[in-house]
Each structure stands twice: as C-alpha cells, then as structure tokens.
CSV table of C-alpha atoms in Angstrom, one decimal:
chain,number,residue,atom,x,y,z
A,1,MET,CA,151.7,85.1,91.9
A,2,LYS,CA,149.2,83.2,89.6
A,3,LEU,CA,146.7,81.2,91.4
A,4,ARG,CA,146.3,77.9,91.3
A,5,GLY,CA,143.2,75.8,90.0
A,6,LYS,CA,143.3,78.3,86.8
A,7,GLY,CA,140.8,80.6,89.0
A,8,ILE,CA,138.9,78.0,91.7
A,9,ASN,CA,138.7,77.7,94.6
A,10,ILE,CA,139.4,73.6,95.3
A,11,GLN,CA,138.4,74.2,99.4
A,12,ALA,CA,135.1,75.8,98.6
A,13,LEU,CA,135.0,73.9,95.6
A,14,THR,CA,135.7,70.5,98.2
A,15,GLU,CA,133.3,71.7,100.6
A,16,THR,CA,130.3,72.2,98.3
A,17,ALA,CA,130.9,68.6,96.9
A,18,CYS,CA,131.5,67.3,100.4
A,19,TYR,CA,127.6,68.5,101.5
A,20,LEU,CA,125.3,68.1,98.0
A,21,ILE,CA,126.6,64.7,98.2
A,22,PHE,CA,126.1,63.6,102.4
A,23,GLY,CA,122.7,65.2,101.6
A,24,ILE,CA,121.9,63.3,98.9
A,25,LEU,CA,123.4,59.5,100.1
A,26,LEU,CA,121.8,60.9,103.5
A,27,LEU,CA,117.8,61.7,101.3
A,28,ARG,CA,118.7,57.9,99.8
A,29,LEU,CA,118.9,56.5,103.2
A,30,THR,CA,115.9,58.2,104.5
A,31,VAL,CA,113.0,57.7,101.3
A,32,THR,CA,114.6,54.2,101.1
A,33,GLY,CA,114.0,53.1,104.5
A,34,GLY,CA,117.4,52.5,105.3
A,35,TYR,CA,117.9,55.0,107.6
A,36,LEU,CA,115.0,52.4,109.9
A,37,SER,CA,118.7,50.5,110.6
A,38,TYR,CA,120.5,52.3,112.7
A,39,VAL,CA,117.4,55.0,114.5
A,40,THR,CA,113.4,55.7,114.8
A,41,PRO,CA,110.9,56.3,112.7
A,42,ARG,CA,111.0,58.7,115.2
A,43,MET,CA,113.9,60.6,113.9
A,44,LYS,CA,112.6,60.8,109.9
A,45,PRO,CA,111.1,63.9,110.0
A,46,TYR,CA,115.2,65.5,110.9
A,47,LEU,CA,116.7,62.9,108.3
A,48,TYR,CA,114.6,64.8,105.9
A,49,GLY,CA,115.1,68.5,107.5
A,50,LEU,CA,119.1,67.8,107.8
A,51,SER,CA,119.4,66.4,104.6
A,52,ALA,CA,117.9,69.6,103.3
A,53,ILE,CA,120.8,71.9,105.2
A,54,MET,CA,123.2,69.8,103.3
A,55,VAL,CA,121.7,71.0,100.1
A,56,LEU,CA,121.3,74.4,101.0
A,57,TRP,CA,124.9,74.9,102.4
A,58,ALA,CA,125.8,73.4,98.8
A,59,ALA,CA,124.5,76.2,97.1
A,60,MET,CA,125.7,78.6,99.4
A,61,GLY,CA,129.3,76.7,98.9
A,62,ALA,CA,129.0,77.2,95.1
A,63,GLY,CA,129.0,81.3,94.8
A,64,ARG,CA,132.6,80.6,96.2
A,65,ILE,CA,134.3,78.3,94.1
A,66,PHE,CA,134.8,80.6,91.2
A,67,ARG,CA,136.9,82.7,93.9
A,68,PRO,CA,140.7,82.0,94.0
A,69,LYS,CA,142.2,81.1,97.2
A,70,TYR,CA,145.5,80.7,97.8
A,71,ARG,CA,146.2,77.7,99.8
A,72,GLY,CA,143.0,75.9,100.5
A,73,ARG,CA,142.5,74.1,103.7
A,74,LEU,CA,141.2,70.0,103.1
A,75,PHE,CA,141.1,68.4,106.4
A,76,HIS,CA,138.0,69.6,108.3
A,77,CYS,CA,136.7,67.8,104.9
A,78,LEU,CA,137.1,65.1,106.7
A,79,VAL,CA,134.3,65.4,108.8
A,80,LEU,CA,132.0,64.8,106.2
A,81,GLY,CA,134.4,62.2,104.3
A,82,ILE,CA,133.7,59.5,106.6
A,83,PRO,CA,130.3,60.1,106.7
A,84,ILE,CA,130.0,59.9,103.1
A,85,LEU,CA,131.7,56.4,102.9
A,86,ILE,CA,129.8,55.0,105.6
A,87,LEU,CA,126.6,55.6,103.7
A,88,ALA,CA,127.9,55.5,100.0
A,89,VAL,CA,128.4,51.8,101.2
A,90,PRO,CA,126.5,50.7,104.4
A,91,PRO,CA,127.5,47.9,106.6
A,92,ALA,CA,125.0,45.0,106.5
A,93,PRO,CA,122.9,45.0,109.4
A,94,PRO,CA,124.1,42.3,112.0
A,95,GLU,CA,121.9,39.5,112.6
A,96,GLY,CA,119.6,40.2,115.2
A,97,SER,CA,121.3,37.8,118.0
A,98,ALA,CA,124.6,39.1,117.3
A,99,ALA,CA,122.8,42.8,117.9
A,100,VAL,CA,122.1,41.9,121.1
A,101,LYS,CA,125.0,39.8,122.6
A,102,ASN,CA,126.3,42.2,125.0
A,103,TYR,CA,122.9,43.4,126.0
A,104,SER,CA,120.9,42.1,129.0
A,105,ASN,CA,117.7,39.6,128.8
A,106,ALA,CA,115.4,41.3,130.8
A,107,SER,CA,113.0,42.2,128.2
A,108,ILE,CA,112.3,37.8,127.4
A,109,PRO,CA,110.2,37.4,130.9
A,110,GLY,CA,111.6,33.9,132.2
A,111,SER,CA,114.7,34.1,130.5
A,112,SER,CA,116.5,34.2,133.4
A,113,PRO,CA,116.0,31.9,136.7
A,114,GLU,CA,117.3,34.3,139.2
A,115,ARG,CA,114.5,36.7,138.3
A,116,ALA,CA,111.7,34.0,139.1
A,117,GLY,CA,109.2,34.4,141.0
A,118,SER,CA,109.4,39.2,140.1
A,119,GLY,CA,106.7,38.8,137.1
A,120,TYR,CA,106.9,40.8,134.8
A,121,ASP,CA,109.3,43.3,136.5
A,122,SER,CA,111.6,41.7,134.1
A,123,PHE,CA,111.6,43.9,131.5
A,124,SER,CA,114.3,45.9,130.7
A,125,ALA,CA,114.0,49.4,133.0
A,126,GLN,CA,114.4,51.3,130.1
A,127,GLU,CA,110.6,49.5,128.3
A,128,SER,CA,109.3,49.0,132.6
A,129,ALA,CA,109.8,53.0,133.2
A,130,GLY,CA,107.1,53.5,131.1
A,131,TYR,CA,104.4,51.3,134.1
A,132,ASP,CA,106.3,50.4,136.5
A,133,TYR,CA,105.0,54.0,138.3
A,134,TYR,CA,105.6,53.1,142.3
A,135,GLU,CA,107.3,49.5,141.4
A,136,ASN,CA,110.1,51.0,144.2
A,137,GLU,CA,108.3,53.2,146.1
A,138,THR,CA,107.3,52.6,149.7
A,139,GLU,CA,103.7,53.4,150.7
A,140,GLU,CA,104.1,56.1,152.3
A,141,GLU,CA,105.5,57.5,149.1
A,142,GLN,CA,102.9,57.2,146.7
A,143,PRO,CA,100.8,59.2,146.5
A,144,ASP,CA,97.2,59.3,148.1
A,145,TYR,CA,94.0,58.6,145.9
A,146,SER,CA,91.7,58.3,148.7
A,147,ALA,CA,91.3,62.6,149.0
A,148,GLY,CA,87.7,63.3,149.3
A,149,TYR,CA,86.4,59.4,149.9
A,150,ASP,CA,86.7,56.9,152.7
A,151,GLY,CA,88.4,54.7,150.8
A,152,GLU,CA,86.6,52.0,152.0
A,153,THR,CA,83.0,52.5,150.1
A,154,GLU,CA,81.9,50.9,146.9
A,155,ASP,CA,82.2,54.3,144.9
A,156,GLY,CA,85.0,54.8,147.1
A,157,GLN,CA,86.5,51.9,145.7
A,158,GLN,CA,85.5,52.9,141.5
A,159,ALA,CA,86.9,56.6,141.7
A,160,GLN,CA,90.2,55.0,142.8
A,161,SER,CA,90.2,51.9,140.1
A,162,GLN,CA,88.9,55.0,137.7
A,163,GLN,CA,91.6,57.1,138.5
A,164,ASP,CA,94.4,54.3,138.7
A,165,GLN,CA,92.8,53.7,135.1
A,166,ASN,CA,93.9,57.5,133.8
A,167,GLN,CA,97.3,57.1,135.3
A,168,GLN,CA,98.0,54.3,133.1
A,169,PRO,CA,100.6,55.7,130.3
A,170,GLU,CA,98.9,56.4,126.4
A,171,LEU,CA,100.2,52.5,125.2
A,172,LEU,CA,98.4,51.0,127.8
A,173,LYS,CA,94.5,52.9,127.2
A,174,GLY,CA,93.1,50.8,124.5
A,175,ALA,CA,96.4,50.2,122.5
A,176,GLY,CA,95.0,48.0,120.1
A,177,LEU,CA,95.1,44.5,121.3
A,178,ASN,CA,94.3,43.4,118.0
A,179,GLY,CA,93.6,39.7,116.6
A,180,ILE,CA,91.8,38.2,120.2
A,181,ASP,CA,88.8,36.0,119.7
A,182,GLU,CA,88.3,35.3,123.4
A,183,LYS,CA,85.5,32.9,122.2
A,184,ALA,CA,87.8,30.8,120.6
A,185,LYS,CA,90.8,31.9,122.7
A,186,THR,CA,93.0,32.6,119.9
A,187,ILE,CA,95.2,35.8,120.0
A,188,ILE,CA,97.2,36.1,116.4
A,189,ILE,CA,99.8,39.1,116.7
A,190,SER,CA,100.5,41.1,114.1
A,191,ASP,CA,103.8,43.1,113.1
A,192,ASN,CA,102.2,46.3,114.0
A,193,ASP,CA,100.7,44.8,117.2
A,194,TYR,CA,103.9,43.1,118.9
A,195,TYR,CA,105.1,45.6,121.0
A,196,ALA,CA,101.3,45.6,122.7
A,197,TRP,CA,100.8,42.7,122.8
A,198,MET,CA,104.5,41.8,124.6
A,199,THR,CA,103.3,44.4,127.2
A,200,GLU,CA,99.4,43.0,127.9
A,201,LEU,CA,101.4,39.1,128.1
A,202,GLY,CA,103.1,40.2,130.3
A,203,ALA,CA,101.8,42.0,132.7
A,204,HIS,CA,98.8,39.8,132.4
A,205,ALA,CA,100.2,36.3,131.6
A,206,ASP,CA,97.4,34.8,134.2
A,207,LYS,CA,94.3,36.2,131.8
A,208,TYR,CA,95.1,34.9,128.7
A,209,GLN,CA,96.6,31.4,130.1
A,210,GLY,CA,95.6,28.7,128.4
A,211,TYR,CA,94.5,30.7,125.0
A,212,THR,CA,96.3,29.2,121.4
A,213,VAL,CA,98.9,32.2,120.4
A,214,THR,CA,100.4,33.1,117.3
A,215,MET,CA,103.3,35.2,116.8
A,216,LYS,CA,106.0,35.8,114.1
A,217,GLY,CA,109.7,36.8,115.8
A,218,PHE,CA,113.3,35.2,114.8
A,219,VAL,CA,115.3,32.8,117.3
A,220,PHE,CA,117.4,33.7,119.9
A,221,LEU,CA,119.6,30.8,121.9
A,222,ASP,CA,122.0,33.2,124.1
A,223,LEU,CA,119.6,32.2,127.1
A,224,GLU,CA,121.0,31.7,130.7
A,225,ASN,CA,120.6,28.0,131.3
A,226,ARG,CA,118.5,27.5,128.6
A,227,GLN,CA,117.1,23.6,128.7
A,228,GLU,CA,117.8,21.3,124.6
A,229,ASN,CA,114.2,22.6,123.3
A,230,GLU,CA,113.9,26.2,125.0
A,231,PHE,CA,114.6,29.3,122.9
A,232,ALA,CA,113.2,33.1,122.9
A,233,LEU,CA,111.1,34.3,120.3
A,234,VAL,CA,111.7,37.8,119.9
A,235,ARG,CA,112.4,40.9,117.8
A,236,LEU,CA,114.7,44.0,118.5
A,237,SER,CA,113.2,47.0,119.7
A,238,MET,CA,114.4,49.7,119.7
A,239,TRP,CA,114.5,52.9,121.1
A,240,CYS,CA,116.7,55.8,119.8
A,241,CYS,CA,118.8,54.3,117.6
A,242,SER,CA,121.0,50.9,117.0
A,243,ALA,CA,123.5,51.0,119.7
A,244,ASP,CA,120.4,50.4,122.4
A,245,MET,CA,118.4,47.4,120.7
A,246,SER,CA,117.7,44.6,123.3
A,247,PRO,CA,115.7,41.5,122.7
A,248,MET,CA,112.4,42.0,123.4
A,249,GLY,CA,109.7,38.6,123.1
A,250,LEU,CA,108.9,35.2,124.9
A,251,MET,CA,110.1,31.8,126.5
A,252,ALA,CA,108.5,28.8,124.3
A,253,ASP,CA,109.0,25.6,124.7
A,254,ASP,CA,108.7,22.8,121.0
A,255,LEU,CA,108.5,19.3,122.8
A,256,ARG,CA,109.0,18.1,119.2
A,257,GLY,CA,113.0,19.3,119.3
A,258,LEU,CA,113.6,22.6,117.9
A,259,GLY,CA,114.6,22.0,114.2
A,260,PHE,CA,115.6,25.8,113.7
A,261,LYS,CA,118.7,27.6,114.7
A,262,GLU,CA,119.7,31.0,115.7
A,263,ASN,CA,118.4,34.2,113.8
A,264,ASP,CA,116.0,32.4,112.2
A,265,TRP,CA,112.3,33.5,111.6
A,266,VAL,CA,109.7,31.3,112.7
A,267,THR,CA,105.9,31.9,113.4
A,268,VAL,CA,104.8,29.7,116.1
A,269,THR,CA,101.6,28.8,117.1
A,270,GLY,CA,100.7,27.1,121.1
A,271,LYS,CA,99.2,27.4,124.2
A,272,LEU,CA,100.2,30.2,126.3
A,273,LEU,CA,101.0,28.7,130.3
A,274,VAL,CA,102.5,30.6,132.2
A,275,LYS,CA,105.1,29.3,134.2
A,276,ASP,CA,107.0,30.6,137.7
A,277,GLY,CA,105.1,33.2,136.9
A,278,TYR,CA,106.3,34.2,133.0
A,279,PRO,CA,104.0,33.9,130.1
A,280,THR,CA,105.5,30.5,127.5
A,281,ILE,CA,104.3,29.4,124.8
A,282,GLU,CA,105.0,25.8,124.3
A,283,ALA,CA,104.7,25.0,120.3
A,284,GLU,CA,102.5,23.2,118.7
A,285,THR,CA,103.8,24.3,115.5
A,286,VAL,CA,107.0,26.4,114.5
A,287,VAL,CA,107.5,27.1,110.9
A,288,ALA,CA,109.5,29.2,108.7
A,289,ALA,CA,108.7,32.3,107.9
A,290,GLU,CA,110.4,35.7,106.0
A,291,LYS,CA,111.5,38.4,107.4
A,292,PRO,CA,109.0,41.2,107.7
A,293,GLU,CA,109.4,44.1,106.0
A,294,GLN,CA,110.0,46.5,109.6
A,295,GLU,CA,111.5,43.9,112.1
A,296,TYR,CA,112.4,46.1,114.8
A,297,VAL,CA,109.9,47.4,117.5
A,298,TYR,CA,109.5,51.1,118.0
A,299,PRO,CA,108.4,51.2,121.8
A,300,TYR,CA,106.0,54.3,122.0
A,301,TYR,CA,106.3,55.6,118.3
C-alpha cells in the first residue's frame, strides 16, 4: 500500500513545526521583555532555557519527517497549539485596577478602615511574611537572645539590638533608600526604589512625618469608604506571575479635588502625614505622568 504524504511523516512534521514555532515565539517574548506582563524577571533564564529546549526538540524531530508513517496522530499537538496562538497574538495587559479587582487592598496602608490602629500589619500576608517574624507568636515562643548576658546592662541591650538587626531580611539591610535629603526633609522615590520605600514608609511612618514626598503610580479608587478627594497611589506588585498581582502604595488626599480618573498614571508631590497610624500623602501637586517602562514591582528581586 502506498503511504500518504509522498514519503513525508505528517505527524513528525507537525510536531517539529509546533516545537519550533513555540520556541521562537517564546524567545521573542523574552527578548522584547513582553514576558514581564506575566512573570517576574527572575524567570527570564528559565524562559531562555525552555526556548532552547523547544528548538532542540524541533531539531531532533526533523530527522523523522522523511520516515513515512501509515497513520499519524495529531490531536496531542493541541498541547502546544493553544499556547502558540496565545503567544502569536498576546492579549493586551489589563488596566491596573482591573487586574486587582478580586484582590485585597491590604498592601495599601490605611485603605481599609477596620484595620485602623494596626500599623503596618496592613501589608499583605505574603509581603509581611518577609519581615514580621514574630508578630503572631507569644512571648514564650520567641527566641531568647539574652543568653550570655543579663539583658539589662547597656552592653547587653546593644548586643540584643545588633542581633535583632542581623535577623532582618536582606531587603531591609541597607536596601538602598535613595532619594532622601534629611536636611531639606524631602524624599524622591524612583522606580527602582519603589518597593524598598513602601516597606520603609509603612514600617516607620512616624520617622518621616512632615517630609515632602514625590512618587509616581497610578490612581486606584476601588477602596472601602473612600472619601471624595481620596485615592490610592499604587503600582502592582507581582510575586511570581500575573495571577497574584496586588496593589502596593500609599493613600493620598488631594484637597483641591481629584482631577484624574482611575488607572491614570500621575506623579504626586506632597507632605507625608500619619493618620490613624498610616502614612498618607497630603497632595500639593498631582500631574500626569508616563507609564514607566517596567511598571510592576517585584518584591525581593
């Protein structure tokens, strides 16, 4: 019986084409930076590796194309066919607020009134886990750092303070709190320092009360009991992928009336005040801003 395809293995040809196309599209997404809409930068080496594996499989499968096969099975190629369609025509990233409608606003200090008075416990569980080591432990459960000294002398207190400092995660040890001018009492928060400053301002708001803060973010209005001129100035933090994005930022109050709509990117300059234990920016100027090239925040990256 004469085989179909004139000596060409249709199954091998289809598989090879799927591997090659998928590898090329994935490589393009990685090189252009489009992958940042879906996963964090730490995944970049793995995406390069996966692209290389796909091309290697394509090369290995190419040798079977001219080995005729009586009956080819193509249904399993859908496993790669669907991702190929998604990568070929990637959906437009959702607007910032739309991406987090189903998520908690816990990473915006002061956005939820029932949490008032709890300080920076308002950070999300994921983010607070990095530095709130003993928040939920009893005194008996906490480790005793006083071994070797009585804990009441000045030297003992200094030693304990040093040990407590050493217990902080690497992010909070000289995390690069750039942009601060203590004499002028101003803080300019750059894109690269956004996460470090949100952590610092949330944990030690009183220390910076009265400082003039300048920061960029987008307007987020989906807040409980929001007052007329209140809004949250936030960016989306992503821990592993787009499915876990949540807003991270500070509450702001523009007494002149909010002249921007939700999802607009703005640069806010104003006094940092502590209200009910939360840092809040009393906006002096709110101006339109360009969306940063890397708009997401990647904790601990």
